[in-house]
Coordinates of C-alpha atoms and ligand atoms in Angstrom, one line a residue:
M1211 CA 15.8 -3.4 14.5
N1212 CA 18.6 -0.7 14.4
N1213 CA 19.2 0.2 10.7
F1214 CA 14.7 0.8 10.1
K1215 CA 13.8 3.3 9.6
W1216 CA 11.8 5.6 11.3
W1217 CA 8.3 5.0 8.8
Q1218 CA 8.6 1.0 9.2
K1219 CA 8.8 1.9 13.7
T1220 CA 5.6 4.4 13.4
A1221 CA 2.3 4.0 12.9
V1222 CA 0.2 6.1 10.1
Y1223 CA -2.8 7.9 11.1
Q1224 CA -4.7 8.9 8.4
I1225 CA -7.1 12.2 8.2
Y1226 CA -9.8 13.0 6.0
P1227 CA -9.9 16.4 6.9
K1228 CA -12.7 17.7 5.8
S1229 CA -14.1 15.8 8.4
F1230 CA -11.7 15.5 11.3
L1231 CA -12.4 19.1 13.5
D1232 CA -13.9 22.2 12.6
T1233 CA -12.7 25.4 13.7
T1234 CA -14.9 28.4 11.9
G1235 CA -18.2 26.7 12.1
S1236 CA -18.1 26.9 8.3
G1237 CA -19.3 22.7 8.4
T1238 CA -16.3 21.4 6.6
G1239 CA -12.9 20.2 9.1
D1240 CA -9.9 22.3 8.8
L1241 CA -6.1 22.5 9.4
N1242 CA -5.8 24.2 12.2
G1243 CA -8.0 21.4 13.2
I1244 CA -5.8 18.8 12.7
T1245 CA -3.0 21.0 15.4
Q1246 CA -5.5 21.4 17.6
K1247 CA -6.1 17.8 18.2
L1248 CA -1.9 16.7 17.9
D1249 CA -1.5 16.2 21.4
Y1250 CA -4.7 13.2 20.9
L1251 CA -2.5 11.3 17.6
K1252 CA 1.0 12.5 19.9
N1253 CA -1.3 10.5 22.5
L1254 CA -2.5 7.7 20.1
G1255 CA 1.4 7.2 20.0
I1256 CA 1.6 7.9 15.8
G1257 CA 4.1 9.5 13.7
A1258 CA 2.9 10.3 11.0
I1259 CA -0.7 11.6 8.9
W1260 CA -1.4 10.9 5.9
L1261 CA -3.7 13.9 4.4
T1262 CA -5.9 13.5 1.9
P1263 CA -6.2 16.4 -0.5
I1264 CA -5.9 19.6 1.0
Y1265 CA -5.2 21.4 -2.6
P1266 CA -7.8 23.8 -4.4
S1267 CA -10.6 21.1 -5.7
P1268 CA -14.4 22.3 -7.1
Q1269 CA -14.9 19.4 -4.8
V1270 CA -17.0 16.6 -7.7
D1271 CA -14.6 14.2 -6.7
N1272 CA -13.8 15.5 -2.6
G1273 CA -10.5 16.6 -3.2
Y1274 CA -9.4 14.3 -5.2
D1275 CA -10.3 16.2 -8.3
I1276 CA -7.5 19.3 -7.7
S1277 CA -7.3 22.6 -10.1
D1278 CA -3.7 23.6 -8.4
Y1279 CA -1.2 20.6 -7.1
T1280 CA 0.7 23.6 -5.4
S1281 CA -1.6 25.6 -3.2
I1282 CA -4.0 24.8 -0.4
D1283 CA -7.6 25.0 -0.9
P1284 CA -9.2 27.6 0.9
R1285 CA -12.0 25.9 2.8
Y1286 CA -8.7 24.5 4.6
G1287 CA -6.8 27.3 5.3
T1288 CA -3.8 28.8 3.7
M1289 CA -0.3 28.0 3.5
K1290 CA 0.8 29.4 7.3
D1291 CA -1.5 27.3 8.1
F1292 CA -0.4 24.6 6.9
E1293 CA 3.3 25.6 7.5
K1294 CA 1.8 25.9 11.0
L1295 CA 0.6 22.2 11.4
I1296 CA 4.4 21.1 10.2
S1297 CA 5.8 22.1 12.3
E1298 CA 3.7 21.4 15.5
A1299 CA 3.5 17.9 14.0
D1300 CA 7.4 18.6 14.1
K1301 CA 7.9 19.4 17.5
R1302 CA 5.5 16.5 18.4
N1303 CA 8.1 14.3 16.5
I1304 CA 5.1 13.8 13.7
K1305 CA 5.5 13.7 9.9
I1306 CA 2.7 15.1 7.2
V1307 CA 2.2 12.7 4.5
M1308 CA 0.7 14.7 1.2
D1309 CA -1.8 12.7 -1.4
L1310 CA 0.1 12.9 -4.7
V1311 CA -3.4 12.7 -7.2
Y1312 CA -1.5 12.2 -10.6
N1313 CA -3.0 10.1 -12.6
H1314 CA -5.6 13.0 -13.1
T1315 CA -6.2 16.7 -12.3
S1316 CA -9.9 18.6 -12.0
N1317 CA -11.7 20.0 -15.6
Q1318 CA -11.1 23.4 -14.1
H1319 CA -6.9 23.5 -13.8
K1320 CA -5.7 25.4 -16.1
W1321 CA -3.8 22.8 -17.9
F1322 CA -6.9 21.2 -19.1
I1323 CA -8.3 24.1 -19.3
E1324 CA -5.8 25.7 -22.2
S1325 CA -5.8 21.8 -23.3
K1326 CA -9.1 21.5 -24.7
S1327 CA -9.2 24.5 -25.9
S1328 CA -8.0 23.5 -29.3
K1329 CA -6.3 20.8 -31.3
N1330 CA -2.7 22.5 -31.1
N1331 CA -2.5 24.7 -27.7
P1332 CA 0.6 24.3 -26.2
K1333 CA -1.1 22.2 -24.0
S1334 CA -3.0 20.5 -26.2
D1335 CA -1.2 16.8 -25.3
W1336 CA -1.2 17.3 -22.5
Y1337 CA -4.7 14.6 -22.1
I1338 CA -5.6 11.9 -23.8
W1339 CA -7.7 12.7 -26.7
R1340 CA -9.0 10.9 -28.7
D1341 CA -11.3 11.1 -32.1
G1342 CA -14.4 9.8 -33.0
D1343 CA -18.7 10.1 -34.0
P1344 CA -20.0 12.3 -30.8
K1345 CA -22.9 9.3 -30.2
K1346 CA -20.1 6.8 -30.4
P1347 CA -17.0 6.5 -27.5
P1348 CA -13.7 5.7 -29.0
T1349 CA -14.3 1.6 -27.0
N1350 CA -16.6 0.3 -24.5
W1351 CA -14.6 1.3 -21.1
R1352 CA -17.0 1.9 -18.4
S1353 CA -15.2 4.6 -15.8
I1354 CA -15.0 4.1 -11.7
F1355 CA -17.6 5.3 -11.3
G1356 CA -20.0 4.5 -13.4
G1357 CA -20.8 5.0 -17.2
S1358 CA -18.1 6.0 -20.2
A1359 CA -14.6 6.7 -19.3
W1360 CA -15.3 8.9 -22.3
T1361 CA -16.6 12.4 -22.9
W1362 CA -17.5 14.9 -26.2
C1363 CA -15.9 18.2 -25.3
D1364 CA -17.6 20.0 -27.9
E1365 CA -14.9 23.4 -28.0
R1366 CA -12.3 21.0 -29.4
Q1367 CA -15.1 18.0 -30.7
Q1368 CA -12.7 15.3 -29.2
Y1369 CA -13.6 12.4 -26.6
Y1370 CA -11.0 12.9 -23.6
L1371 CA -10.2 10.0 -21.6
H1372 CA -11.5 9.6 -17.9
T1373 CA -10.8 6.8 -15.6
F1374 CA -13.2 8.1 -12.2
A1375 CA -15.5 10.8 -13.7
V1376 CA -16.4 13.8 -16.1
E1377 CA -14.5 16.7 -13.9
Q1378 CA -11.3 14.2 -13.9
P1379 CA -10.0 14.1 -17.2
D1380 CA -6.5 11.5 -17.8
L1381 CA -3.0 13.3 -17.9
N1382 CA -0.8 11.6 -21.0
W1383 CA 2.2 10.6 -19.3
E1384 CA 3.6 9.7 -22.4
N1385 CA 4.6 13.6 -22.2
P1386 CA 7.7 14.4 -20.6
E1387 CA 6.5 18.0 -19.8
V1388 CA 3.9 16.5 -17.8
R1389 CA 5.6 14.6 -15.9
Q1390 CA 9.0 17.2 -14.8
A1391 CA 5.4 18.8 -14.4
L1392 CA 3.8 16.6 -11.4
Y1393 CA 7.5 16.4 -10.1
D1394 CA 7.8 19.5 -9.8
A1395 CA 4.3 19.7 -7.8
A1396 CA 5.9 17.3 -5.8
N1397 CA 9.3 17.9 -5.2
F1398 CA 7.5 22.3 -4.1
W1399 CA 6.1 19.9 -1.0
L1400 CA 9.0 18.2 0.1
E1401 CA 10.6 21.9 0.2
K1402 CA 8.3 22.2 2.7
G1403 CA 8.9 19.4 5.1
V1404 CA 7.3 16.8 4.5
G1405 CA 8.0 13.7 5.3
G1406 CA 5.8 11.4 2.3
F1407 CA 3.6 11.1 0.1
R1408 CA 0.7 8.6 -0.7
I1409 CA 0.8 7.9 -4.2
D1410 CA -3.2 7.9 -5.2
A1411 CA -4.4 5.7 -8.4
I1412 CA -1.0 4.9 -9.6
T1413 CA -1.6 2.2 -11.6
Y1414 CA -4.0 3.9 -14.3
I1415 CA -1.4 6.3 -15.2
K1416 CA 0.2 4.1 -17.8
K1417 CA -2.3 3.4 -20.6
P1418 CA -2.1 0.3 -23.3
K1419 CA -0.4 1.0 -27.1
K1420 CA -4.3 0.2 -28.7
F1421 CA -7.8 1.2 -26.8
I1422 CA -10.0 -1.7 -27.7
D1423 CA -13.5 -2.6 -27.2
G1424 CA -13.5 -5.0 -23.5
E1425 CA -15.4 -8.1 -23.2
P1426 CA -18.3 -6.8 -21.4
D1427 CA -18.7 -8.1 -18.0
N1428 CA -22.1 -5.5 -17.5
K1429 CA -25.9 -5.9 -19.4
D1430 CA -25.3 -1.9 -20.9
G1431 CA -22.2 -3.9 -23.2
S1432 CA -19.3 -2.0 -21.5
I1433 CA -16.2 -3.5 -19.4
S1434 CA -14.4 -1.7 -16.5
V1435 CA -11.9 0.2 -17.7
H1436 CA -9.7 -1.0 -14.0
T1437 CA -9.7 -4.4 -16.5
M1438 CA -8.6 -2.6 -19.2
T1439 CA -5.8 -0.2 -18.1
A1440 CA -4.7 -1.2 -14.3
N1441 CA -1.1 -1.9 -14.2
T1442 CA -0.2 -1.7 -18.4
S1443 CA 3.1 -3.5 -18.6
G1444 CA 5.7 -0.4 -19.4
I1445 CA 4.4 1.4 -15.8
L1446 CA 7.3 1.4 -14.1
D1447 CA 10.1 3.1 -16.7
F1448 CA 7.9 6.0 -15.9
L1449 CA 8.0 5.2 -11.5
H1450 CA 12.1 4.8 -11.4
E1451 CA 11.8 7.9 -13.7
F1452 CA 9.8 9.6 -10.1
K1453 CA 11.8 8.4 -8.1
R1454 CA 15.1 9.5 -9.3
K1455 CA 14.1 13.3 -10.0
V1456 CA 12.0 13.4 -6.1
F1457 CA 12.4 10.3 -3.6
D1458 CA 15.6 9.5 -3.9
N1459 CA 18.3 11.1 -1.4
H1460 CA 15.1 12.5 1.5
D1461 CA 14.8 11.0 4.4
I1462 CA 10.2 10.4 3.6
F1463 CA 8.1 7.5 3.0
T1464 CA 6.7 6.7 0.4
V1465 CA 3.4 5.1 0.1
G1466 CA 1.4 4.1 -3.7
E1467 CA -2.1 2.6 -4.5
A1468 CA -2.5 -0.2 -6.3
N1469 CA -5.4 -1.5 -7.6
G1470 CA -4.2 -4.5 -9.2
V1471 CA -1.2 -5.3 -8.6
S1472 CA -0.6 -8.7 -7.4
A1473 CA 1.5 -9.5 -4.2
D1474 CA 4.0 -11.7 -6.9
E1475 CA 4.7 -8.4 -8.8
L1476 CA 5.8 -6.9 -5.7
K1477 CA 8.8 -7.1 -6.2
N1478 CA 9.1 -5.0 -8.7
W1479 CA 7.6 -2.4 -7.0
V1480 CA 8.6 -2.4 -3.3
G1481 CA 12.3 -3.0 -2.6
D1482 CA 15.7 -3.1 -3.2
K1483 CA 14.6 -2.4 -7.3
G1484 CA 11.7 -1.1 -6.4
V1485 CA 9.6 2.2 -6.8
F1486 CA 7.7 2.4 -4.0
D1487 CA 9.1 1.8 -0.2
M1488 CA 5.8 0.4 0.6
L1489 CA 2.8 -0.3 -1.4
F1490 CA -1.4 -0.3 -1.1
E1491 CA -2.0 -3.7 -2.7
F1492 CA -5.3 -4.2 -2.0
S1493 CA -6.2 -8.6 -2.4
H1494 CA -7.8 -7.9 1.6
L1495 CA -10.4 -5.2 0.4
V1496 CA -12.1 -6.5 -2.9
L1497 CA -12.5 -10.0 -1.4
P1498 CA -16.6 -9.5 -1.8
F1499 CA -16.9 -8.3 -5.6
T1500 CA -16.7 -10.1 -8.7
N1501 CA -15.1 -8.6 -12.0
G1502 CA -15.6 -5.0 -12.1
E1503 CA -15.9 -3.8 -8.9
I1504 CA -19.6 -3.5 -9.1
W1505 CA -21.3 -3.4 -6.2
C1506 CA -24.9 -5.1 -6.5
Y1507 CA -22.5 -8.3 -7.5
P1508 CA -21.2 -9.4 -4.2
R1509 CA -20.1 -13.2 -3.4
E1510 CA -18.7 -14.5 -0.3
W1511 CA -15.3 -14.7 0.4
K1512 CA -13.9 -16.8 2.6
L1513 CA -11.6 -16.3 5.6
T1514 CA -9.8 -18.7 4.5
E1515 CA -8.9 -16.5 1.1
L1516 CA -8.9 -13.1 3.9
K1517 CA -5.7 -15.0 5.6
K1518 CA -4.6 -15.7 1.9
A1519 CA -4.0 -12.1 0.2
L1520 CA -3.0 -10.8 3.7
S1521 CA 0.7 -13.8 4.3
D1522 CA 0.6 -13.8 -0.2
S1523 CA 2.3 -9.7 1.1
Q1524 CA 3.8 -10.4 4.1
N1525 CA 5.9 -13.8 2.6
A1526 CA 6.6 -11.5 -0.8
T1527 CA 7.9 -8.9 0.9
K1528 CA 9.8 -10.6 4.2
N1529 CA 13.2 -11.0 2.9
N1530 CA 13.2 -7.7 0.6
G1531 CA 10.2 -5.0 1.1
W1532 CA 8.0 -4.0 3.7
C1533 CA 4.7 -3.3 3.5
P1534 CA 1.2 -1.5 5.2
I1535 CA -1.2 -2.9 6.9
F1536 CA -3.9 -1.3 6.4
F1537 CA -8.1 -2.3 7.2
E1538 CA -9.7 1.0 6.0
N1539 CA -8.9 3.7 3.9
H1540 CA -11.7 6.8 3.1
D1541 CA -12.7 4.6 -0.1
Q1542 CA -13.7 1.5 2.6
P1543 CA -16.4 0.1 4.7
R1544 CA -15.1 0.8 8.3
C1545 CA -13.4 -3.2 8.7
I1546 CA -15.9 -4.0 11.8
N1547 CA -18.7 -4.2 9.0
H1548 CA -16.3 -5.1 6.3
F1549 CA -14.6 -8.8 8.0
M1550 CA -16.3 -9.4 10.7
P1551 CA -20.1 -11.5 10.8
K1552 CA -23.1 -9.6 11.2
N1553 CA -24.3 -8.1 14.3
S1554 CA -20.7 -8.7 15.9
D1555 CA -20.4 -6.8 18.8
P1556 CA -18.3 -3.3 18.1
I1557 CA -15.8 -3.3 20.4
K1558 CA -14.8 -6.8 20.6
T1559 CA -13.8 -6.8 16.6
A1560 CA -12.4 -3.7 16.7
K1561 CA -10.5 -5.0 18.5
A1562 CA -9.4 -8.1 16.9
L1563 CA -8.9 -6.6 14.0
A1564 CA -6.5 -4.2 15.5
T1565 CA -4.9 -7.1 16.9
I1566 CA -4.0 -7.8 13.9
L1567 CA -3.7 -4.7 12.2
L1568 CA -0.4 -4.3 14.7
T1569 CA 1.2 -7.1 14.7
L1570 CA 1.4 -7.5 11.2
R1571 CA 4.8 -6.7 9.4
G1572 CA 4.8 -3.5 8.2
T1573 CA 4.1 -0.3 8.8
P1574 CA -0.2 0.5 10.8
F1575 CA -1.7 2.5 9.2
I1576 CA -5.3 3.6 11.2
Y1577 CA -7.4 5.4 9.6
Q1578 CA -10.0 8.5 12.0
G1579 CA -11.8 6.7 13.4
Q1580 CA -10.9 3.4 13.4
E1581 CA -9.4 3.4 16.6
L1582 CA -12.8 4.8 18.3
G1583 CA -14.5 1.3 16.5
F1584 CA -16.1 3.2 14.5
T1585 CA -19.1 1.4 12.1
N1586 CA -21.0 1.6 8.9
T1587 CA -23.4 4.1 8.9
A1588 CA -26.7 3.2 6.8
W1589 CA -29.3 6.4 5.2
D1590 CA -32.6 6.2 3.7
S1591 CA -32.3 7.4 0.4
I1592 CA -29.5 8.2 -2.2
E1593 CA -30.0 11.2 -2.4
K1594 CA -28.4 11.9 1.2
Y1595 CA -25.1 10.5 0.2
N1596 CA -22.4 12.9 -1.4
D1597 CA -20.2 9.9 -1.8
I1598 CA -19.8 10.0 -6.7
S1599 CA -19.3 6.4 -6.7
S1600 CA -22.4 5.7 -3.9
H1601 CA -24.4 7.6 -6.4
G1602 CA -22.5 5.9 -9.7
Q1603 CA -23.3 2.5 -8.4
Y1604 CA -26.5 3.0 -6.9
Q1605 CA -27.4 4.0 -10.4
I1606 CA -25.3 0.8 -12.1
A1607 CA -27.6 -1.7 -9.8
L1608 CA -31.0 -0.1 -11.1
N1609 CA -29.9 -0.7 -15.5
E1610 CA -28.7 -4.4 -13.8
G1611 CA -32.2 -4.4 -12.6
F1612 CA -32.1 -4.5 -9.0
S1613 CA -35.3 -2.4 -6.7
P1614 CA -34.4 1.0 -5.8
E1615 CA -34.4 -0.9 -2.2
Q1616 CA -31.4 -3.3 -3.4
A1617 CA -30.0 -0.5 -5.2
M1618 CA -30.0 0.7 -1.8
K1619 CA -28.7 -2.1 0.6
F1620 CA -25.7 -2.4 -1.8
V1621 CA -25.1 1.7 -1.2
H1622 CA -25.4 1.5 2.5
F1623 CA -22.3 -1.8 2.7
F1624 CA -19.8 -0.6 0.2
S1625 CA -20.6 2.9 -0.4
R1626 CA -17.4 5.7 0.8
D1627 CA -19.7 8.0 2.8
N1628 CA -19.3 5.0 6.2
A1629 CA -15.3 5.6 6.1
R1630 CA -15.9 10.1 6.1
T1631 CA -18.9 10.9 8.4
P1632 CA -17.3 13.7 10.9
M1633 CA -15.2 13.0 13.8
Q1634 CA -17.4 11.9 16.3
W1635 CA -14.7 13.7 19.6
N1636 CA -17.1 14.4 22.5
E1637 CA -21.2 13.3 22.8
K1638 CA -22.1 17.0 22.4
I1639 CA -23.9 18.8 19.2
N1640 CA -22.3 17.7 16.7
A1641 CA -20.7 15.3 18.5
G1642 CA -18.1 18.4 19.1
F1643 CA -16.8 18.4 15.2
T1644 CA -18.4 21.8 13.9
S1645 CA -20.7 24.3 15.8
G1646 CA -22.5 24.8 12.2
T1647 CA -24.0 22.4 9.8
S1648 CA -21.8 19.2 9.4
W1649 CA -21.2 19.3 5.7
L1650 CA -21.9 15.2 6.1
P1651 CA -24.9 13.7 9.0
I1652 CA -22.9 12.8 11.6
H1653 CA -22.9 8.7 13.1
D1654 CA -25.7 8.4 15.1
D1655 CA -23.9 6.4 18.1
Y1656 CA -21.6 9.4 18.2
E1657 CA -22.5 9.4 21.6
K1658 CA -21.0 6.2 23.2
C1659 CA -18.4 6.6 20.4
N1660 CA -16.0 9.0 21.0
A1661 CA -12.8 9.9 21.7
E1662 CA -13.7 11.7 25.2
I1663 CA -15.5 8.4 26.2
E1664 CA -13.2 6.0 25.3
T1665 CA -9.3 8.6 26.3
D1666 CA -11.6 8.2 30.5
D1667 CA -11.9 4.3 29.9
E1668 CA -9.2 1.9 29.9
N1669 CA -11.0 -0.5 28.0
S1670 CA -12.1 1.3 25.5
V1671 CA -10.7 0.4 21.5
L1672 CA -9.1 3.1 21.5
N1673 CA -7.1 2.5 24.6
Y1674 CA -6.7 -0.5 23.8
Y1675 CA -4.8 0.7 20.1
I1676 CA -2.5 2.9 22.4
K1677 CA -1.7 0.2 24.8
L1678 CA -0.6 -2.5 21.8
N1679 CA 0.4 0.5 19.6
D1680 CA 3.1 1.1 22.2
F1681 CA 3.4 -1.8 22.2
R1682 CA 4.5 -3.1 18.6
K1683 CA 7.8 0.2 18.7
N1684 CA 9.4 -1.5 21.2
S1685 CA 8.7 -5.6 20.6
E1686 CA 11.2 -6.5 18.5
T1687 CA 9.9 -9.3 17.0
L1688 CA 7.4 -7.5 16.0
L1689 CA 8.7 -5.1 14.5
S1690 CA 11.2 -7.3 12.1
G1691 CA 10.7 -10.9 14.0
Y1692 CA 9.3 -13.8 10.5
Y1693 CA 5.5 -14.0 10.0
E1694 CA 4.6 -17.4 10.0
E1695 CA 0.8 -18.8 9.3
I1696 CA -0.2 -21.4 11.9
F1697 CA -4.0 -22.6 11.3
K1698 CA -3.6 -22.5 6.9
D1699 CA -7.0 -23.7 5.8
D1700 CA -9.0 -23.0 9.0
E1701 CA -11.8 -21.0 8.1
N1702 CA -12.6 -20.2 11.9
I1703 CA -9.1 -18.8 13.4
F1704 CA -7.2 -16.1 11.6
A1705 CA -3.7 -17.2 13.3
F1706 CA -0.1 -16.5 13.1
K1707 CA 3.3 -16.6 14.5
R1708 CA 6.8 -13.8 14.9
S1709 CA 9.8 -14.5 15.9
S1710 CA 13.2 -12.7 16.7
E1711 CA 16.5 -13.7 18.6
K1712 CA 14.2 -12.1 21.6
S1713 CA 10.7 -14.2 21.2
K1714 CA 8.0 -16.0 19.9
I1715 CA 5.0 -13.9 19.3
Y1716 CA 1.8 -16.1 19.2
V1717 CA -1.3 -14.3 17.3
L1718 CA -4.8 -15.9 17.5
V1719 CA -8.4 -14.4 16.8
N1720 CA -11.5 -16.1 15.9
F1721 CA -14.1 -14.6 13.3
T1722 CA -16.9 -16.1 14.2
L1723 CA -19.9 -15.6 16.7
N1724 CA -19.5 -19.3 18.1
E1725 CA -16.5 -20.3 20.6
V1726 CA -13.7 -22.6 19.1
K1727 CA -10.9 -25.0 20.1
F1728 CA -7.6 -25.4 19.0
Q1729 CA -4.7 -27.8 19.5
A1730 CA -2.4 -25.2 21.8
D1731 CA 0.7 -27.1 22.9
F1732 CA 3.0 -24.4 21.4
L1733 CA 1.2 -21.9 23.5
K1734 CA 2.6 -24.5 26.6
N1735 CA 5.4 -21.5 27.5
A1736 CA 4.1 -18.6 26.2
N1737 CA 2.1 -16.3 27.9
L1738 CA -1.3 -13.8 27.8
I1739 CA -0.2 -10.6 26.9
F1740 CA -2.6 -8.6 24.9
G1741 CA -6.6 -9.9 24.4
N1742 CA -9.6 -8.9 23.9
Y1743 CA -11.7 -10.2 27.4
Q1744 CA -9.9 -10.1 29.9
E1745 CA -8.2 -13.8 30.8
N1746 CA -7.8 -16.3 28.3
E1747 CA -8.3 -20.7 28.9
K1748 CA -5.7 -21.3 25.6
G1749 CA -7.0 -23.4 23.2
I1750 CA -10.5 -22.6 23.1
L1751 CA -10.9 -18.7 21.8
R1752 CA -14.9 -17.2 22.8
P1753 CA -17.1 -15.8 19.7
L1754 CA -14.6 -12.7 18.4
E1755 CA -12.0 -13.0 21.0
A1756 CA -8.2 -11.8 19.7
V1757 CA -5.5 -12.7 21.7
I1758 CA -1.3 -12.6 22.2
F1759 CA 0.8 -14.6 23.6
E1760 CA 4.4 -14.6 23.9
E1761 CA 7.3 -16.7 25.3
A1762 CA 10.8 -15.6 26.1
V1763 CA 13.5 -17.1 23.7
K1764 CA 15.9 -18.2 26.2
Ligands
GLC2683 C1 -8.9 6.8 -5.8 C2 -8.3 7.9 -4.1 C3 -10.3 8.0 -3.9 C4 -10.5 9.0 -5.3 C5 -10.5 8.0 -6.2 C6 -10.0 9.4 -7.4 O1 -8.8 5.5 -5.7 O2 -8.4 6.4 -2.8 O3 -11.1 8.5 -3.3 O4 -11.5 9.1 -5.4 O5 -8.3 7.6 -6.5 O6 -8.9 10.0 -7.7

């Protein structure tokens, strides 16, 4: 355990700055708001904060459309505010981790403005341009947010490729000047003293040699660009260079967002021969989707599938590599709604999922509000939604023949706005988030679900997170112990054992609303150390019950 890195021992907290705390009355959160809440985060016991993008941006995709990689968006404050955040966080032993969005820029970035101006300007090859008929895009690829992945540019009389929104043109990583400019920007932030990077949508940076149509996955004849371009062979060459030129020789961590990389490929991405310290792989989050991640064709999934997804990445990194453990982020529904049956008690559920999050082998990532037990929201019309993908998916559902009411049901479940409603600090107006008009409605449960109330309530979700996180940090078994699944084929209980020379820790969680029984001989000498009910009768788990037992090794 002594040779463990700082980022393996700590939990990381993800902040969506726009929705965290507004100190100016603008209705939008800001950097000074984060600085103000550092003591709250210190008390939660986290050692790093991952900030979603705070760079200048037209905000088409809430900051993931960046128009300048080395400045701060004035809506969040100034570079001075950022430096203050770093130094105040440092005093509390908390590192600041930046989000690098390097698959694409905003169409307002000066690189793109130059690139689109002609076919022979110095940056003409910085993006992905193709000839074509203005009425027929080069391929049938559909962008992740819906609509063609190609947009015609009148100025240049060519198409450009965008994996995401029209306003997010993809950079051409084949061009060494592009790569160098991106490395320079990352090094700029290292000089400011950041503690690491989360690298956005990284599986899309390498495009296939030939751009050809794919077999449609949709009635309109399109196929998701994800199917056609994610994780294309040759991508790791770029990333090894990135590592060499930026990450090596710094005491930081890197975590890549890698939808499309499976557990058996992890060895090439993390560990001794890998390119990142950790990888967000999505196999446990995409269970409700059929091919193409279209919201209107959700599928039922079984608990054994979720357990397999989590166990596969645990096992793949057992001897070499490390996992980020996460159930939420700014793109996902709230985990209470995502993983547990409808009508589950939110407090029991939040604690049950926290139990898994903080006991698997890896670095836990807590997304703002998760520690308070935030749940999904449901607004009555699509106009109320800000999230660009909610609009795209709503349209896809209508095109597929669903009624507006049905289309809204999909949005209610999957919308990324579920994760983006503002933090709920107290029961005052706007939940203490802003004194102005909030950019996104506050969830209507804020009077009973907020940081102030939960700080004072010994049995709150927040205090469960604090206690269990503290236990994890000091437990050699949870930090470094082996992982082994128990009751692998059981469709009701997720159970596993962590073991080290010091102890054996057993974690058992009932994912159903029924009482379930199990053979508990192995718990004979173990003591209950955590649970979301007061006590526990060995061999029985009540609805949504989560327990942690520990047995010392003599
Ligand atoms: C990542 C981000 C998401 C964003 C997309 C495009 O998936 O997490 O929020 O929309 O990349 O940058």
